[in-house]
C-alpha positions as a LaTeX table, in Angstrom:
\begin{tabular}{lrrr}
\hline
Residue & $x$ (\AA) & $y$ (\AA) & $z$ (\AA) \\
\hline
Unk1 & $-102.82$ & 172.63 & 40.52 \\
Unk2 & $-100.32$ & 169.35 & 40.63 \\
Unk3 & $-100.93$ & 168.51 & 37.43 \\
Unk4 & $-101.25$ & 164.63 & 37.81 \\
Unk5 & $-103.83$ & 163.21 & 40.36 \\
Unk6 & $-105.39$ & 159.86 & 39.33 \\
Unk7 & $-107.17$ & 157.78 & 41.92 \\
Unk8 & $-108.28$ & 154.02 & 43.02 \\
Unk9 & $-110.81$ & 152.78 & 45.56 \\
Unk10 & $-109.43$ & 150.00 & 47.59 \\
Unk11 & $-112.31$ & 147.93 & 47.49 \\
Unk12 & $-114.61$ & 145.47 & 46.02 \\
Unk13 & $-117.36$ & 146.71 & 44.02 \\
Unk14 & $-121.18$ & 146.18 & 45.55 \\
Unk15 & $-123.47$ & 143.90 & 43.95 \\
Unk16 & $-126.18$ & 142.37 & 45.03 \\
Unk17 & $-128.52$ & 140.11 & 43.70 \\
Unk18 & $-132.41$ & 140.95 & 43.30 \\
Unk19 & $-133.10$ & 138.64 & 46.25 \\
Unk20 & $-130.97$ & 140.57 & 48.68 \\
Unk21 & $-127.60$ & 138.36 & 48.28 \\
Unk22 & $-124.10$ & 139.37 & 47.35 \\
Unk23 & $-122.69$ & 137.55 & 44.29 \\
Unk24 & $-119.33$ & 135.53 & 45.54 \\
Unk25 & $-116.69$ & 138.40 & 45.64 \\
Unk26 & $-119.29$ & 140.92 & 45.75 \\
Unk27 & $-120.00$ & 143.82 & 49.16 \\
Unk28 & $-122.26$ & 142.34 & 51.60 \\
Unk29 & $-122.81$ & 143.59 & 54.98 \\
Unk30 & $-120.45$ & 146.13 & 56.18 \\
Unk31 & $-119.76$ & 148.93 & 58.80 \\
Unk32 & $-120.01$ & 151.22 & 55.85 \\
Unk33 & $-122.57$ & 154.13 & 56.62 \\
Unk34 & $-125.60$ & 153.70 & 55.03 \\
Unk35 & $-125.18$ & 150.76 & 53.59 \\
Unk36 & $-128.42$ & 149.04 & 51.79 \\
Unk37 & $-126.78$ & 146.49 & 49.74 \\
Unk38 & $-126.38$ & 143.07 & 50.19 \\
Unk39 & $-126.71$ & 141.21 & 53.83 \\
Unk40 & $-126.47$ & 137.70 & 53.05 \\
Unk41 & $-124.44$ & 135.60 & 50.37 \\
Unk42 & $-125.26$ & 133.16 & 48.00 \\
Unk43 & $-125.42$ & 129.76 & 48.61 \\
Unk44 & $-121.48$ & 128.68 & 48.72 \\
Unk45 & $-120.06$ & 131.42 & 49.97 \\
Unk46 & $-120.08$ & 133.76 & 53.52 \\
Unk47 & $-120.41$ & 137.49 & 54.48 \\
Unk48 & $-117.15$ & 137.60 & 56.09 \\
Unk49 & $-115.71$ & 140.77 & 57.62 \\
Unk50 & $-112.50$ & 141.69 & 56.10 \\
Unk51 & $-111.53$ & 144.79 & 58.27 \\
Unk52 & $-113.13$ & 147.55 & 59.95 \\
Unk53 & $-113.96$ & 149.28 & 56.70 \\
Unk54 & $-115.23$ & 146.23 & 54.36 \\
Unk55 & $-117.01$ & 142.57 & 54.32 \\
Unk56 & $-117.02$ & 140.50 & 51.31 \\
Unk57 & $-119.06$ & 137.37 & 50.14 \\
Unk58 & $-115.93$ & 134.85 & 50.26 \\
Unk59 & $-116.83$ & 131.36 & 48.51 \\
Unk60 & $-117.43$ & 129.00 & 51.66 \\
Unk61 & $-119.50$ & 127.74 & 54.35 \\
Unk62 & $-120.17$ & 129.79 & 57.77 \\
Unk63 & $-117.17$ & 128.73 & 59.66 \\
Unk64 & $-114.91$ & 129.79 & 56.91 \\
Unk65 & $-112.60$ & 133.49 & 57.21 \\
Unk66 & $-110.35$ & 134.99 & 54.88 \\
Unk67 & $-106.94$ & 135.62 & 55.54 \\
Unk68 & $-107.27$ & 138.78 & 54.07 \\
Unk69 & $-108.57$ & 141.31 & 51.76 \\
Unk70 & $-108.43$ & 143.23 & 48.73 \\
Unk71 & $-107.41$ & 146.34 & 51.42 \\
Unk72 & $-104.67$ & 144.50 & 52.53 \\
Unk73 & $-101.18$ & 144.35 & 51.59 \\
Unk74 & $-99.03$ & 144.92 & 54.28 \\
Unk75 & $-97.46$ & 141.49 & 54.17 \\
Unk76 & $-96.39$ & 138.96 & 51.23 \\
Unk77 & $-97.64$ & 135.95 & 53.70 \\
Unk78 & $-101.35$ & 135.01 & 53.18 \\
Unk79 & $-102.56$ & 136.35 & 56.68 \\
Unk80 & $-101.77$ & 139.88 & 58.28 \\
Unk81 & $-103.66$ & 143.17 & 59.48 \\
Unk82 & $-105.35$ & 145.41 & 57.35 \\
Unk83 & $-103.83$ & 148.95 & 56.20 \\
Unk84 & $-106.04$ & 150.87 & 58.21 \\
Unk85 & $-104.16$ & 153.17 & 60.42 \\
Unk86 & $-105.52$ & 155.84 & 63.27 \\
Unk87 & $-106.14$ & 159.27 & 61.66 \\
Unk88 & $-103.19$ & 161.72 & 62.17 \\
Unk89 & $-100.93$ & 158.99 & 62.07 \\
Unk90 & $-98.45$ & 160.10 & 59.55 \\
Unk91 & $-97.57$ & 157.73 & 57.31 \\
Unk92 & $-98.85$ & 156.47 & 54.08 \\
Unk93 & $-98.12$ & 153.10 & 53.07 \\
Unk94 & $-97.77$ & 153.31 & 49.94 \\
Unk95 & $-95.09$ & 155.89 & 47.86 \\
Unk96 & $-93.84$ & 155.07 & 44.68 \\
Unk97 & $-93.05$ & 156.06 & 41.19 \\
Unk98 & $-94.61$ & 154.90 & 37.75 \\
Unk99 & $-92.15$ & 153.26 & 35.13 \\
Unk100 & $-93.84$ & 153.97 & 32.07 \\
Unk101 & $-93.10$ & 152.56 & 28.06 \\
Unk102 & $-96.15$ & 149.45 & 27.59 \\
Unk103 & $-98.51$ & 151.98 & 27.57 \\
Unk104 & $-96.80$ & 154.08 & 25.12 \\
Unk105 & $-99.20$ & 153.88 & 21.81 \\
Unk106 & $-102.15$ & 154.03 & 24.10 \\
Unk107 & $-104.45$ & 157.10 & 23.96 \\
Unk108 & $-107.16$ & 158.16 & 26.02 \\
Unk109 & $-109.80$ & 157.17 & 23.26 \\
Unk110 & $-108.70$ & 153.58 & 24.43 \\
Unk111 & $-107.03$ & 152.87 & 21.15 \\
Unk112 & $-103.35$ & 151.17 & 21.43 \\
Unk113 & $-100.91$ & 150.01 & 18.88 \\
Unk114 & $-99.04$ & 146.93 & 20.48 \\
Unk115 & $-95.97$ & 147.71 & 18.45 \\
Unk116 & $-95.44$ & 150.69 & 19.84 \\
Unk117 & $-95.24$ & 149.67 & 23.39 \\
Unk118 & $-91.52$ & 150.64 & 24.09 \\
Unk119 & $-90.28$ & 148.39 & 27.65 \\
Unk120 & $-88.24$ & 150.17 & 29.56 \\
Unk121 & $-85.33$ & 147.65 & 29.71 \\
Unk122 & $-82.38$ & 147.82 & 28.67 \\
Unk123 & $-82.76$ & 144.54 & 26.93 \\
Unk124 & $-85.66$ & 145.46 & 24.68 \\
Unk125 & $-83.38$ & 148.79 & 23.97 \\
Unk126 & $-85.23$ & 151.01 & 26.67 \\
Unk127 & $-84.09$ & 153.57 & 29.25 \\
Unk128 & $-82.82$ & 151.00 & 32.57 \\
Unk129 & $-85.96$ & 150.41 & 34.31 \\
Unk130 & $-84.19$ & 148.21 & 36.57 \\
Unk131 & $-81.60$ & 150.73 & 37.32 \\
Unk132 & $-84.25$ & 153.46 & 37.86 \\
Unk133 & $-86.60$ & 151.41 & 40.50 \\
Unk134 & $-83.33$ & 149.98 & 42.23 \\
Unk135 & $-82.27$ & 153.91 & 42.74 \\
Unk136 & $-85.73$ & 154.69 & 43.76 \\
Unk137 & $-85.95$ & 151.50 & 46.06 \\
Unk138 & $-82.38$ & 151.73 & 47.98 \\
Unk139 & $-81.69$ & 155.45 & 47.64 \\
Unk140 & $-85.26$ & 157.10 & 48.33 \\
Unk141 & $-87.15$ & 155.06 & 49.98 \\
Unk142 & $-89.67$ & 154.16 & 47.63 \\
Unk143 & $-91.94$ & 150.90 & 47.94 \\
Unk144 & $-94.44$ & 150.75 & 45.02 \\
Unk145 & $-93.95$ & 150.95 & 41.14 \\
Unk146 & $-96.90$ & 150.90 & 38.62 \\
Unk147 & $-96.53$ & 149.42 & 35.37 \\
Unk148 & $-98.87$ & 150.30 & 32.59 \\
Unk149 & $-99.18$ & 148.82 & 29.98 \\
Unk150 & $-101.79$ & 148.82 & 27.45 \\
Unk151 & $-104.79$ & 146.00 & 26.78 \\
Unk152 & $-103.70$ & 145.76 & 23.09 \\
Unk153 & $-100.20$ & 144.72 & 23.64 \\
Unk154 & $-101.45$ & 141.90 & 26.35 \\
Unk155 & $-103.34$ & 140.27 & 23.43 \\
Unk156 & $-101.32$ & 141.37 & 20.63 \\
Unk157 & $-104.08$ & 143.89 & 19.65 \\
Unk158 & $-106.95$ & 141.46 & 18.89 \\
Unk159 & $-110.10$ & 141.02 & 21.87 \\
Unk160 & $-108.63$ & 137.54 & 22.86 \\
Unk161 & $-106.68$ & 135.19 & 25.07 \\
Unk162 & $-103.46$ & 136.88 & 26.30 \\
Unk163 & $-100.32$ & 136.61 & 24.07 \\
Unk164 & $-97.91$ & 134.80 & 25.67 \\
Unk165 & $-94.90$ & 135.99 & 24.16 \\
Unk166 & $-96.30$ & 139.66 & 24.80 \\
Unk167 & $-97.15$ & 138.97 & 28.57 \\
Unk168 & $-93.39$ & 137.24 & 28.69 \\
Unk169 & $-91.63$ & 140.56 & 27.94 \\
Unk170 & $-94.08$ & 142.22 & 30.09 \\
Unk171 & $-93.54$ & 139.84 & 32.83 \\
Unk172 & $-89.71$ & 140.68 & 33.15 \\
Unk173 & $-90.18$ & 144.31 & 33.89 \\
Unk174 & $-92.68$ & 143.13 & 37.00 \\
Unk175 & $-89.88$ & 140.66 & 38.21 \\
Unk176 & $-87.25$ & 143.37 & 37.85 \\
Unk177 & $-89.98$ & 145.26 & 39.97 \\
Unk178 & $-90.43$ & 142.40 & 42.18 \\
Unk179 & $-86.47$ & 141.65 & 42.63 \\
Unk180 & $-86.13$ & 145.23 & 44.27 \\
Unk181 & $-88.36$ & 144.32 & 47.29 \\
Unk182 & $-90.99$ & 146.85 & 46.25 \\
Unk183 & $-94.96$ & 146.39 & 45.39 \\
Unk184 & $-95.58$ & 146.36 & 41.83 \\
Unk185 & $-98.83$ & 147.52 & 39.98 \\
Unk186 & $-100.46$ & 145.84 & 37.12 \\
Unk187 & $-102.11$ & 148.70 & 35.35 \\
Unk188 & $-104.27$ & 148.24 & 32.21 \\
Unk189 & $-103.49$ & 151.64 & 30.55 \\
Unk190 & $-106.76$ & 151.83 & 28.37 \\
Unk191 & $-109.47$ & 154.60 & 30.13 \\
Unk192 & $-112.52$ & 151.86 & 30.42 \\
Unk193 & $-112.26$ & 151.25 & 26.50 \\
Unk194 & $-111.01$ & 149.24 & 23.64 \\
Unk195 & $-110.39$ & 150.94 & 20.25 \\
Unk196 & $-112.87$ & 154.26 & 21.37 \\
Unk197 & $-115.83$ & 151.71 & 22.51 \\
Unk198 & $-116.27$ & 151.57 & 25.88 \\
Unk199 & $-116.31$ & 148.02 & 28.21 \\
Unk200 & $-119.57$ & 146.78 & 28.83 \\
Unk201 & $-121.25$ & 149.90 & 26.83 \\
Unk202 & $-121.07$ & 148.93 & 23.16 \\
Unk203 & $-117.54$ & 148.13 & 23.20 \\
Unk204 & $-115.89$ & 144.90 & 24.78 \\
Unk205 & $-117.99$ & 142.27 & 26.51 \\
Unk206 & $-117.72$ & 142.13 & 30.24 \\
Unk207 & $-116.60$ & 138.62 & 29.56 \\
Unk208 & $-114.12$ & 139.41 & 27.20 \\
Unk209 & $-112.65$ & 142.09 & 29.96 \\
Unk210 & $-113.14$ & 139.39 & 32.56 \\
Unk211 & $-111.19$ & 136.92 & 30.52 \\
Unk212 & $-108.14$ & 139.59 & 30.30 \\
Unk213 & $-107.74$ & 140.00 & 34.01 \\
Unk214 & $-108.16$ & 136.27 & 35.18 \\
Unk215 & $-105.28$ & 134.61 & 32.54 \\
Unk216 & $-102.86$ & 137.71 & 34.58 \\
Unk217 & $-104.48$ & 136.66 & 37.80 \\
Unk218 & $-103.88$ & 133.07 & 37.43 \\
Unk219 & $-100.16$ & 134.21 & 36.14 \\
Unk220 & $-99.47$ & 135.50 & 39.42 \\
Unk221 & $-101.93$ & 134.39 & 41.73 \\
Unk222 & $-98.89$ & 133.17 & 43.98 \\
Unk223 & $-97.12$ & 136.64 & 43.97 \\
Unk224 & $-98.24$ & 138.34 & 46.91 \\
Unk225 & $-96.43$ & 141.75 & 46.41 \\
Unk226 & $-98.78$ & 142.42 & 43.10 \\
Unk227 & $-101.12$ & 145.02 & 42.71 \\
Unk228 & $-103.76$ & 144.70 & 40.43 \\
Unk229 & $-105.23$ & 147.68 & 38.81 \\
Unk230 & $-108.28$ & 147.00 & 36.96 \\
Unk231 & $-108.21$ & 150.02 & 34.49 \\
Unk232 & $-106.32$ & 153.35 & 33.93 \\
Unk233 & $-108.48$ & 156.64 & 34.27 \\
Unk234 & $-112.07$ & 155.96 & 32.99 \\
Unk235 & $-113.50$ & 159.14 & 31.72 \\
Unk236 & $-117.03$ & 159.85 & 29.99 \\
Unk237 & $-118.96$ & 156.42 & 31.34 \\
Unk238 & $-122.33$ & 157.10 & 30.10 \\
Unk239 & $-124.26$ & 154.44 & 32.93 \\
Unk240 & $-121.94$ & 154.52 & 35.85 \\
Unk241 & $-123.30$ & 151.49 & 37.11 \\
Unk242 & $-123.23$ & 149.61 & 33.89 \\
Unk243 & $-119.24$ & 150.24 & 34.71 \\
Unk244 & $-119.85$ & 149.06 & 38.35 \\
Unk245 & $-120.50$ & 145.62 & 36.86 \\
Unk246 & $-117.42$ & 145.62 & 34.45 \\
Unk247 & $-115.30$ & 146.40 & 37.39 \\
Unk248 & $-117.06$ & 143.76 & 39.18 \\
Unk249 & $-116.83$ & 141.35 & 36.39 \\
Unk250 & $-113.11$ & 141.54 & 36.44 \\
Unk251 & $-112.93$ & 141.61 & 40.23 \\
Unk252 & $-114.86$ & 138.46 & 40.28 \\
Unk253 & $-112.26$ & 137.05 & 37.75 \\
Unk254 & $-109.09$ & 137.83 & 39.69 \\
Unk255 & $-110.38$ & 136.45 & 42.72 \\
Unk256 & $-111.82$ & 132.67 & 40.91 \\
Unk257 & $-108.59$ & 132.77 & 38.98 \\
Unk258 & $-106.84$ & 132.44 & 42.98 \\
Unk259 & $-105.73$ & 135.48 & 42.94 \\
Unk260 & $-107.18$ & 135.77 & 46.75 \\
Unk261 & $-105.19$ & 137.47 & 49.07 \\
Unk262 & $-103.47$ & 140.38 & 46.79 \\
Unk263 & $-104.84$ & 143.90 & 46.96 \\
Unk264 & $-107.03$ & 145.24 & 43.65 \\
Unk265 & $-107.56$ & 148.69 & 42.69 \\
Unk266 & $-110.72$ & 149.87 & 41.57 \\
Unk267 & $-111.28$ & 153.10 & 39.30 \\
Unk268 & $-114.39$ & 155.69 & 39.30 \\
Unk269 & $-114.97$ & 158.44 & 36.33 \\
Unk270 & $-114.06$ & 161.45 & 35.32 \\
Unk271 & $-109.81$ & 160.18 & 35.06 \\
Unk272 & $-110.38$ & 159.17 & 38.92 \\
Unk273 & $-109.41$ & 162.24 & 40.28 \\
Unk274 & $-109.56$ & 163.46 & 43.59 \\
Unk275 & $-111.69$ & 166.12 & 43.14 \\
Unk276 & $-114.54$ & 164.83 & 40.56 \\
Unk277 & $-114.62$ & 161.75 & 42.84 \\
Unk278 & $-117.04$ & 163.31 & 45.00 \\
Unk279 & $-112.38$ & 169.61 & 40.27 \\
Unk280 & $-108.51$ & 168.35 & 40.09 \\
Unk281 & $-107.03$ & 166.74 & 36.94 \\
Unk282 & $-104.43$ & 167.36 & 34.50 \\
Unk283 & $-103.26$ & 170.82 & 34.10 \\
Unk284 & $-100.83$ & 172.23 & 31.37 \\
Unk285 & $-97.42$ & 173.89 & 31.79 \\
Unk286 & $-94.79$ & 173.49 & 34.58 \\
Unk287 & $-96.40$ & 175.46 & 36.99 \\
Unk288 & $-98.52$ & 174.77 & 40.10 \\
Unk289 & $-100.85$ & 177.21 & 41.78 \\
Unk290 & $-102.45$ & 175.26 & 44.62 \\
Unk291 & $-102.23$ & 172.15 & 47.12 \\
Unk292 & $-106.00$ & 171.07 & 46.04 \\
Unk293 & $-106.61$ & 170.13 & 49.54 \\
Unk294 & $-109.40$ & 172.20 & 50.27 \\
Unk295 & $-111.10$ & 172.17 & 46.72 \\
Unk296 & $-109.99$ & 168.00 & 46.53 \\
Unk297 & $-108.59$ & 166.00 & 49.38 \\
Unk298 & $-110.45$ & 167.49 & 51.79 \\
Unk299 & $-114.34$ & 166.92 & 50.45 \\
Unk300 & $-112.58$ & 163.21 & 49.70 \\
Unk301 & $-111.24$ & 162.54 & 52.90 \\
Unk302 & $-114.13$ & 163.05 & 54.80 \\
Unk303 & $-116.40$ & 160.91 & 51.78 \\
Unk304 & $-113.57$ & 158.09 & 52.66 \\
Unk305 & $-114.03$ & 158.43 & 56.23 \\
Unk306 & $-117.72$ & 158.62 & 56.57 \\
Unk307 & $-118.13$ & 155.62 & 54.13 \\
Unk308 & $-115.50$ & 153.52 & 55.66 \\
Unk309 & $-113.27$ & 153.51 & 52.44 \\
Unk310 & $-109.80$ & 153.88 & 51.39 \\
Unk311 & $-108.04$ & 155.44 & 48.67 \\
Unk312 & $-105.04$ & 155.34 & 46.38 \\
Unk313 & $-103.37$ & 158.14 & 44.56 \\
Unk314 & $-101.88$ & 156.00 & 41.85 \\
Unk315 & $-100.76$ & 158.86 & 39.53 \\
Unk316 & $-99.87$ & 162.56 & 40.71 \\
Unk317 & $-97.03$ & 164.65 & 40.15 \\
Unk318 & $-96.34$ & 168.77 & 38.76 \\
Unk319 & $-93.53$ & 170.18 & 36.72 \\
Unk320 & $-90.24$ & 170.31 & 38.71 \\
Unk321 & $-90.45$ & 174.11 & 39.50 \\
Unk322 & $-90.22$ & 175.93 & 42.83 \\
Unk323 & $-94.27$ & 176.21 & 42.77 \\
Unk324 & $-95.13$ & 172.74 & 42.61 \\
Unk325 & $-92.40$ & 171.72 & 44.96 \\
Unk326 & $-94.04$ & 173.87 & 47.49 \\
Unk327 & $-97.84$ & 172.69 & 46.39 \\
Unk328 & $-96.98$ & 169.03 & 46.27 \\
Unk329 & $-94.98$ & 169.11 & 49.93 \\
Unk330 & $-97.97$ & 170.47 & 50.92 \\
Unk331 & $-100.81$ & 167.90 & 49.61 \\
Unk332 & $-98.00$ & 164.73 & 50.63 \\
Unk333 & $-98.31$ & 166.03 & 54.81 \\
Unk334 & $-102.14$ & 166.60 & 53.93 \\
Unk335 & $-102.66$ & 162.36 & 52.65 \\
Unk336 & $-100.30$ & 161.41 & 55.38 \\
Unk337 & $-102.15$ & 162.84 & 58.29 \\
Unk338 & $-104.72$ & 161.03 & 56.78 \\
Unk339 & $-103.70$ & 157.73 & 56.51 \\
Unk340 & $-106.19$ & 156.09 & 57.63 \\
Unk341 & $-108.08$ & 156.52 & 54.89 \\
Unk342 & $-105.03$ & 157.41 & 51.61 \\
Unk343 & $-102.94$ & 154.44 & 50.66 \\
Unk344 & $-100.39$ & 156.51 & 49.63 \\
Unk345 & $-98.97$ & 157.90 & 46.30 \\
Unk346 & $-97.14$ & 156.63 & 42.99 \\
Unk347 & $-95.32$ & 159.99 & 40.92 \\
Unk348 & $-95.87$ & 160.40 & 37.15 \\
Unk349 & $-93.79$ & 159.29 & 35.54 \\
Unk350 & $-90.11$ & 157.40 & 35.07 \\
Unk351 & $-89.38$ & 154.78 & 32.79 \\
Unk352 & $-88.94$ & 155.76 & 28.84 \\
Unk353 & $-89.77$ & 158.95 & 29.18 \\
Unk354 & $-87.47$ & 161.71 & 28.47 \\
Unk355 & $-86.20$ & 164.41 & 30.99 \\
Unk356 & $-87.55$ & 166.68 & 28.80 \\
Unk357 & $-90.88$ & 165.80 & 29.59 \\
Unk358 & $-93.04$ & 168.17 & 31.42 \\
Unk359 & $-94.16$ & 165.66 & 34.33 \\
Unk360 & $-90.91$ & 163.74 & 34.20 \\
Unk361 & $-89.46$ & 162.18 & 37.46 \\
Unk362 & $-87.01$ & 160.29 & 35.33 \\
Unk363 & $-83.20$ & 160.44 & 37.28 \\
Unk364 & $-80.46$ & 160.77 & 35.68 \\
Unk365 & $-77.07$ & 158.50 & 35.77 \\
Unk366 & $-75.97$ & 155.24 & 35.58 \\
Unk367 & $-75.27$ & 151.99 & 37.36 \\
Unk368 & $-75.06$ & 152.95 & 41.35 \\
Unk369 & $-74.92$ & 156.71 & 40.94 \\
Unk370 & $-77.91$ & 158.30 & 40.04 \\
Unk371 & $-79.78$ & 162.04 & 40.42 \\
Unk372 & $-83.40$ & 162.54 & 41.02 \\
Unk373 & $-85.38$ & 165.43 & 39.76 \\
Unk374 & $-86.25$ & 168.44 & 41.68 \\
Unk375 & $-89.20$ & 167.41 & 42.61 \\
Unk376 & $-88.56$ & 164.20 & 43.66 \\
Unk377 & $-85.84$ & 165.10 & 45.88 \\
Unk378 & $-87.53$ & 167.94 & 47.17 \\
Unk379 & $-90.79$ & 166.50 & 47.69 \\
Unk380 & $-91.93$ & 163.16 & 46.00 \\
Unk381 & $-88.85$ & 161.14 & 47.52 \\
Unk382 & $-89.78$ & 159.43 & 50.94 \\
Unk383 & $-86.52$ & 160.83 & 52.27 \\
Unk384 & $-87.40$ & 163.96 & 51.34 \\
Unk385 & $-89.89$ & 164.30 & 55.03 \\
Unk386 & $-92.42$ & 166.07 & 53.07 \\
Unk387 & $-94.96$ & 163.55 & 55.17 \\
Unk388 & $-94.01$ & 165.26 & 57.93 \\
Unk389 & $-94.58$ & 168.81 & 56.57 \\
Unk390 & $-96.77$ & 171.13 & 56.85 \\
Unk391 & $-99.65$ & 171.70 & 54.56 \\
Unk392 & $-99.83$ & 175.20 & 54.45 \\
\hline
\end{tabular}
């Protein structure tokens, strides 16, 4: 299998009061099939369609509309159409890489060390991030980067306001993302946990996760070209819908903080992959032995589809071997005949790691001249045409 496939809803969480009425930022009533949630809102704010897949309880009275949703971002102006696009049509939205180094120190037991978060910037001594996304911007194609970085280096590894000085270093690897034109995902790296204890379930309060995401919302509530992903890979939730409302919690937060018209990722279980969505994951070694649509993408496509939802591969990848080349090619024309309902794609991973790495998509070179991996240039590259492949 591709041995990276992490995934992210792209919508808000559902949840309704016991009376029947959506919580401001919460699903009310929608196209979505079978829907029983929520039909009305709370007092102060209005069931207001967002797109053909998705209505949201927007603070408000009845004449008020959004300009737009957390499905859209297709435009860095406050209004525009939502990403929906007619099945078949070809093209994901979406492609980009992930430049890795905050996370580093961050395990999937949730426990990160904030010292060893390694930037990857040349001025904090890293591999050149900005050279790397500037490559991947001008000479591939690419239009999204996610940035992970862990919750313990935000708040210099205490459960607490946001460290400035931390979220200042942070902050210049998103404006070197920014500066190239491309989308740029806020990712916190920790798997639904602080420290092994899990958010909301014995581990950090909802309000203390809540507090996290609305001092970065209000940091770039004006920056319409960021992405926020509300947490990296959740895995082992005991009550699933205990999680529901942490997710919401935080969702809740971006949007009061003003953070109103930028796109926000939302994770499942199980790592969010494609398969245990609805099994694909991480495999081991450089080789890949199959596309995954049929045991994966498919069952998830039509799940998307019938439940008017839309998805986000926001970490996928395979060794760079003629297997994988041929397996990835495959599932990229698979998601973009189906982009009506897949975003699109970010690889795993650039940044600080080394070429050495199994997964690596890291180019090598220098200032203007630069050399992409095999599988990137085969495949994961935009220029590459694998969207317009075939997927057998």
């Amino acid at each position: 299998m591709p041995h990276k496939c992490s995934l992210a809803l792209v919508a808000a969480v559902a949840a309704a009061s016991v009376r029947g009425q959506g919580a401001v930022w919460s699903q009310c009533e929608s196209v979505a099939v079978g829907w029983t949630g929520a039909t009305t809102c709370v007092d102060g704010a209005v069931c207001t369609a967002q797109n053909d897949y998705y209505s949201q309880c927007v603070p408000g009275t009845a004449t008020t509309t959004a300009s737009t949703t957390v499905t859209s971002a297709s435009k860095t102006t406050t209004t525009g159409p939502s990403n929906t696009a007619a099945p078949g049509a070809g093209t994901l939205k979406f492609v980009g890489v992930n430049i890795a180094g905050f996370d580093f120190g961050c395990n999937t037991d949730g426990s990160c060390t904030a010292s060893a978060a390694y930037p990857p910037l040349t001025q904090y001594y890293g591999k050149d991030g900005k050279g790397q996304m500037t490559h991947f911007v001008n000479d591939d194609g690419y239009n999204v980067f996610r940035l992970p970085v862990g919750w313990q280096f935000l708040t210099n590894n205490v459960i607490g306001p946001v460290n400035q000085t931390n979220l200042v270093e942070y902050d210049a690897l998103v404006q070197t993302c920014l500066a190239t034109g491309a989308y740029c995902i806020i990712d916190i790296h920790n798997y639904a946990r602080w420290n092994k204890a899990i958010i909301g379930q014995g581990g950090p309060t909802n309000a203390q996760f809540a507090q996290t995401w609305s001092e970065i919302a209000t940091f770039y509530k004006d920056t319409q070209k960021v992405i926020f992903g509300v947490m990296n890979e959740p895995h082992d939730i005991p009550d699933i819908n205990l999680w529901a409302g942490s997710v919401q919690a935080a969702v809740t937060a971006i949007r009061n903080a003003g953070a109103t018209t930028q796109m926000i990722l939302l994770p499942g279980n199980d790592y969010t992959s494609a398969g245990t969505f609805i099994s694909n994951g991480s495999g081991d070694g450089n080789e890949c032995t199959t596309n995954n649509i049929d045991g994966a993408w498919a069952p998830l496509v039509q799940w998307l589809r019938a439940n008017n939802r839309q998805a986000f591969n926001t970490e996928t990848g395979g060794g760079n071997t003629a297997s994988c080349v041929q397996y990835m090619c495959q599932q990229i024309a698979y998601q973009a005949q189906n982009s009506d309902v897949i975003l699109g794609y970010v690889g795993w991973s650039a940044g600080n790691f080394d070429a050495s790495y199994v997964l690596s998509e890291l180019p090598s070179g220098s200032g203007s001249s630069w050399t992409d991996t095999e599988l990137v240039a085969q495949c994961m590259a935009p220029k590459a045409g694998a969207q317009n492949g075939s997927t057998s």
